[in-house]
mmCIF file of C-alpha atoms in Angstrom:
data_model
loop_
_atom_site.group_PDB
_atom_site.id
_atom_site.type_symbol
_atom_site.label_atom_id
_atom_site.label_comp_id
_atom_site.label_asym_id
_atom_site.label_seq_id
_atom_site.Cartn_x
_atom_site.Cartn_y
_atom_site.Cartn_z
ATOM 1 C CA MET A 1 23.954 26.566 -39.571
ATOM 2 C CA THR A 2 25.788 23.359 -39.782
ATOM 3 C CA LEU A 3 25.965 23.846 -43.835
ATOM 4 C CA TRP A 4 27.691 27.363 -42.910
ATOM 5 C CA LEU A 5 29.951 25.801 -40.759
ATOM 6 C CA GLY A 6 30.476 22.896 -43.288
ATOM 7 C CA ALA A 7 31.411 25.487 -46.335
ATOM 8 C CA LEU A 8 33.093 28.335 -44.580
ATOM 9 C CA PRO A 9 36.828 26.128 -45.446
ATOM 10 C CA VAL A 10 35.455 25.720 -49.109
ATOM 11 C CA LEU A 11 34.642 29.493 -49.397
ATOM 12 C CA VAL A 12 37.917 30.324 -47.498
ATOM 13 C CA ILE A 13 39.849 28.442 -50.052
ATOM 14 C CA VAL A 14 38.014 30.202 -53.116
ATOM 15 C CA ALA A 15 38.673 33.614 -51.653
ATOM 16 C CA VAL A 16 42.553 32.727 -51.346
ATOM 17 C CA LEU A 17 42.700 31.072 -54.774
ATOM 18 C CA ALA A 18 40.790 33.830 -56.412
ATOM 19 C CA THR A 19 43.459 36.717 -54.956
ATOM 20 C CA VAL A 20 46.230 34.180 -56.624
ATOM 21 C CA LEU A 21 44.532 34.577 -59.430
ATOM 22 C CA LEU A 22 43.426 38.455 -59.767
ATOM 23 C CA ARG A 23 47.305 38.643 -59.263
ATOM 24 C CA ARG A 24 48.277 36.412 -62.605
ATOM 25 C CA ARG A 25 45.575 36.402 -64.432
ATOM 26 C CA ARG A 26 42.794 38.798 -63.662
ATOM 27 C CA ARG A 27 39.893 38.203 -66.033
ATOM 28 C CA ALA A 28 39.634 34.215 -64.249
ATOM 29 C CA GLY A 29 40.303 35.829 -60.599
ATOM 30 C CA ILE A 30 37.175 38.177 -61.602
ATOM 31 C CA TYR A 31 35.294 35.108 -62.468
ATOM 32 C CA ALA A 32 36.236 33.375 -59.459
ATOM 33 C CA ILE A 33 35.434 35.856 -56.653
ATOM 34 C CA VAL A 34 32.081 36.390 -58.747
ATOM 35 C CA ALA A 35 31.073 32.530 -58.588
ATOM 36 C CA ALA A 36 31.744 32.331 -54.861
ATOM 37 C CA ASN A 37 29.356 35.388 -54.127
ATOM 38 C CA VAL A 38 26.725 33.944 -56.045
ATOM 39 C CA ALA A 39 27.377 30.919 -53.725
ATOM 40 C CA VAL A 40 27.199 32.670 -50.432
ATOM 41 C CA LEU A 41 23.954 34.454 -52.400
ATOM 42 C CA MET A 42 22.359 31.132 -53.254
ATOM 43 C CA GLY A 43 22.933 29.895 -49.400
ATOM 44 C CA ALA A 44 21.609 32.605 -47.683
ATOM 45 C CA ALA A 45 18.411 32.662 -49.616
ATOM 46 C CA LEU A 46 18.346 28.921 -49.303
ATOM 47 C CA VAL A 47 18.464 29.575 -45.548
ATOM 48 C CA LEU A 48 16.412 32.552 -45.203
ATOM 49 C CA LEU A 49 13.853 30.113 -47.454
ATOM 50 C CA THR A 50 13.870 27.199 -45.071
ATOM 51 C CA GLU A 51 13.785 29.678 -41.851
ATOM 52 C CA THR A 52 10.266 31.134 -43.244
ATOM 53 C CA SER A 53 8.874 27.363 -44.813
ATOM 54 C CA ALA A 54 9.918 26.050 -41.411
ATOM 55 C CA SER A 55 7.996 28.740 -39.497
ATOM 56 C CA ALA A 56 5.051 28.385 -41.900
ATOM 57 C CA ALA A 57 4.976 24.760 -40.976
ATOM 58 C CA THR A 58 4.891 24.802 -37.455
ATOM 59 C CA GLN A 59 2.393 27.965 -37.925
ATOM 60 C CA ALA A 60 -0.047 24.744 -39.449
ATOM 61 C CA THR A 61 -0.089 22.980 -35.308
ATOM 62 C CA PRO A 62 -1.948 23.994 -33.008
ATOM 63 C CA ALA A 63 -0.088 25.225 -30.162
ATOM 64 C CA ALA A 64 -0.607 28.880 -30.426
ATOM 65 C CA ALA A 65 2.718 29.377 -28.312
ATOM 66 C CA ALA A 66 5.409 27.590 -30.533
ATOM 67 C CA ALA A 67 3.239 29.289 -33.622
ATOM 68 C CA THR A 68 4.562 32.772 -31.986
ATOM 69 C CA ASP A 69 8.332 31.745 -30.928
ATOM 70 C CA ALA A 70 8.380 30.578 -34.547
ATOM 71 C CA ALA A 71 7.220 33.068 -36.480
ATOM 72 C CA ALA A 72 9.505 35.520 -33.688
ATOM 73 C CA SER A 73 12.510 33.556 -34.874
ATOM 74 C CA GLY A 74 11.527 33.459 -39.068
ATOM 75 C CA ALA A 75 11.040 37.358 -38.970
ATOM 76 C CA SER A 76 14.376 37.714 -36.607
ATOM 77 C CA GLY A 77 16.687 35.680 -39.106
ATOM 78 C CA SER A 78 15.107 38.056 -41.846
ATOM 79 C CA ALA A 79 15.995 40.961 -39.895
ATOM 80 C CA LEU A 80 19.686 39.592 -39.360
ATOM 81 C CA ILE A 81 20.089 38.959 -42.697
ATOM 82 C CA ALA A 82 19.006 42.033 -43.794
ATOM 83 C CA ALA A 83 21.443 43.981 -41.269
ATOM 84 C CA ALA A 84 24.137 41.915 -42.599
ATOM 85 C CA ILE A 85 23.234 42.860 -46.283
ATOM 86 C CA ALA A 86 22.651 46.133 -45.258
ATOM 87 C CA VAL A 87 26.592 46.518 -43.846
ATOM 88 C CA ALA A 88 28.478 44.647 -46.179
ATOM 89 C CA GLY A 89 26.736 47.075 -48.888
ATOM 90 C CA SER A 90 27.615 49.908 -47.352
ATOM 91 C CA SER A 91 31.306 49.195 -46.565
ATOM 92 C CA ILE A 92 32.103 47.742 -50.143
ATOM 93 C CA GLY A 93 30.437 50.949 -50.884
ATOM 94 C CA ALA A 94 32.424 53.110 -48.816
ATOM 95 C CA ALA A 95 35.617 50.788 -49.721
ATOM 96 C CA ILE A 96 35.368 51.983 -53.267
ATOM 97 C CA ALA A 97 34.635 55.566 -52.636
ATOM 98 C CA VAL A 98 37.809 55.904 -50.204
ATOM 99 C CA ALA A 99 39.938 54.143 -52.880
ATOM 100 C CA TYR A 100 39.121 56.855 -55.470
ATOM 101 C CA THR A 101 38.987 59.815 -53.066
ATOM 102 C CA GLY A 102 42.058 58.810 -50.943
ATOM 103 C CA SER A 103 44.042 58.267 -54.717
ATOM 104 C CA ALA A 104 43.033 61.630 -55.881
ATOM 105 C CA ALA A 105 43.733 63.297 -52.632
ATOM 106 C CA LEU A 106 47.295 61.733 -52.567
ATOM 107 C CA ALA A 107 47.566 62.636 -56.163
ATOM 108 C CA ALA A 108 46.434 66.772 -54.897
ATOM 109 C CA MET A 109 48.592 66.827 -51.847
ATOM 110 C CA SER A 110 51.249 65.917 -53.382
ATOM 111 C CA GLU A 111 51.016 68.879 -55.964
ATOM 112 C CA ARG A 112 49.876 71.118 -53.430
ATOM 113 C CA PRO A 113 50.630 70.193 -50.008
ATOM 114 C CA GLU A 114 48.486 72.743 -48.448
ATOM 115 C CA MET A 115 45.382 70.323 -49.650
ATOM 116 C CA PHE A 116 45.599 68.078 -46.520
ATOM 117 C CA GLY A 117 42.560 69.325 -44.478
ATOM 118 C CA ARG A 118 39.823 69.481 -47.828
ATOM 119 C CA ALA A 119 41.088 66.236 -48.787
ATOM 120 C CA MET A 120 40.472 64.026 -45.548
ATOM 121 C CA VAL A 121 37.024 65.906 -45.539
ATOM 122 C CA VAL A 122 36.307 64.452 -48.660
ATOM 123 C CA VAL A 123 37.848 61.283 -47.659
ATOM 124 C CA GLY A 124 35.852 61.020 -44.466
ATOM 125 C CA LEU A 125 32.590 61.834 -45.631
ATOM 126 C CA ALA A 126 33.556 58.884 -48.142
ATOM 127 C CA GLU A 127 34.082 56.774 -45.249
ATOM 128 C CA GLY A 128 30.963 58.006 -43.831
ATOM 129 C CA ILE A 129 29.005 55.667 -46.227
ATOM 130 C CA ALA A 130 29.530 52.616 -43.958
ATOM 131 C CA ILE A 131 28.546 54.230 -41.244
ATOM 132 C CA TYR A 132 25.250 55.093 -42.032
ATOM 133 C CA GLY A 133 25.448 51.427 -43.206
ATOM 134 C CA LEU A 134 25.863 50.107 -39.741
ATOM 135 C CA ILE A 135 23.216 53.048 -38.320
ATOM 136 C CA ILE A 136 20.429 50.904 -40.628
ATOM 137 C CA ALA A 137 21.572 47.624 -38.994
ATOM 138 C CA ILE A 138 21.188 48.584 -35.495
ATOM 139 C CA ILE A 139 17.745 49.344 -36.368
ATOM 140 C CA LEU A 140 17.185 46.756 -37.882
ATOM 141 C CA ILE A 141 18.595 44.536 -34.915
ATOM 142 C CA GLY A 142 16.504 46.655 -32.802
ATOM 143 C CA GLN A 143 12.950 46.276 -34.607
ATOM 144 C CA ALA A 144 13.945 42.439 -34.852
#
């Protein structure tokens, strides 16, 4: 866990630099964002693998109580990572959907102002994608 706290400032700096690069040189900014995402993905996989290997090592000991606690800790850690992925993926999907539907709704409303109600329904449906991810995360955390 301390590894993540040490890597957090580096990831923030990379995110800020990627934003600056996106404004000046678009392709280099996209490469920086993809590299940061790959680094976070590899770090999450490393944490997940160390958790499962630690729980497997403690199960080899004869203490049944310690093995049960470690197995529960590894399972809950995996459930929390899965919940985070569900929320992040659905939020990114909702952001992309709202970006496209929102711009199309504004374009339609600029030509025909009476389209406001229909346009807001479409944008609201796109925003519902994030709610679905949140519900899945709550279910995953509840079962952990």
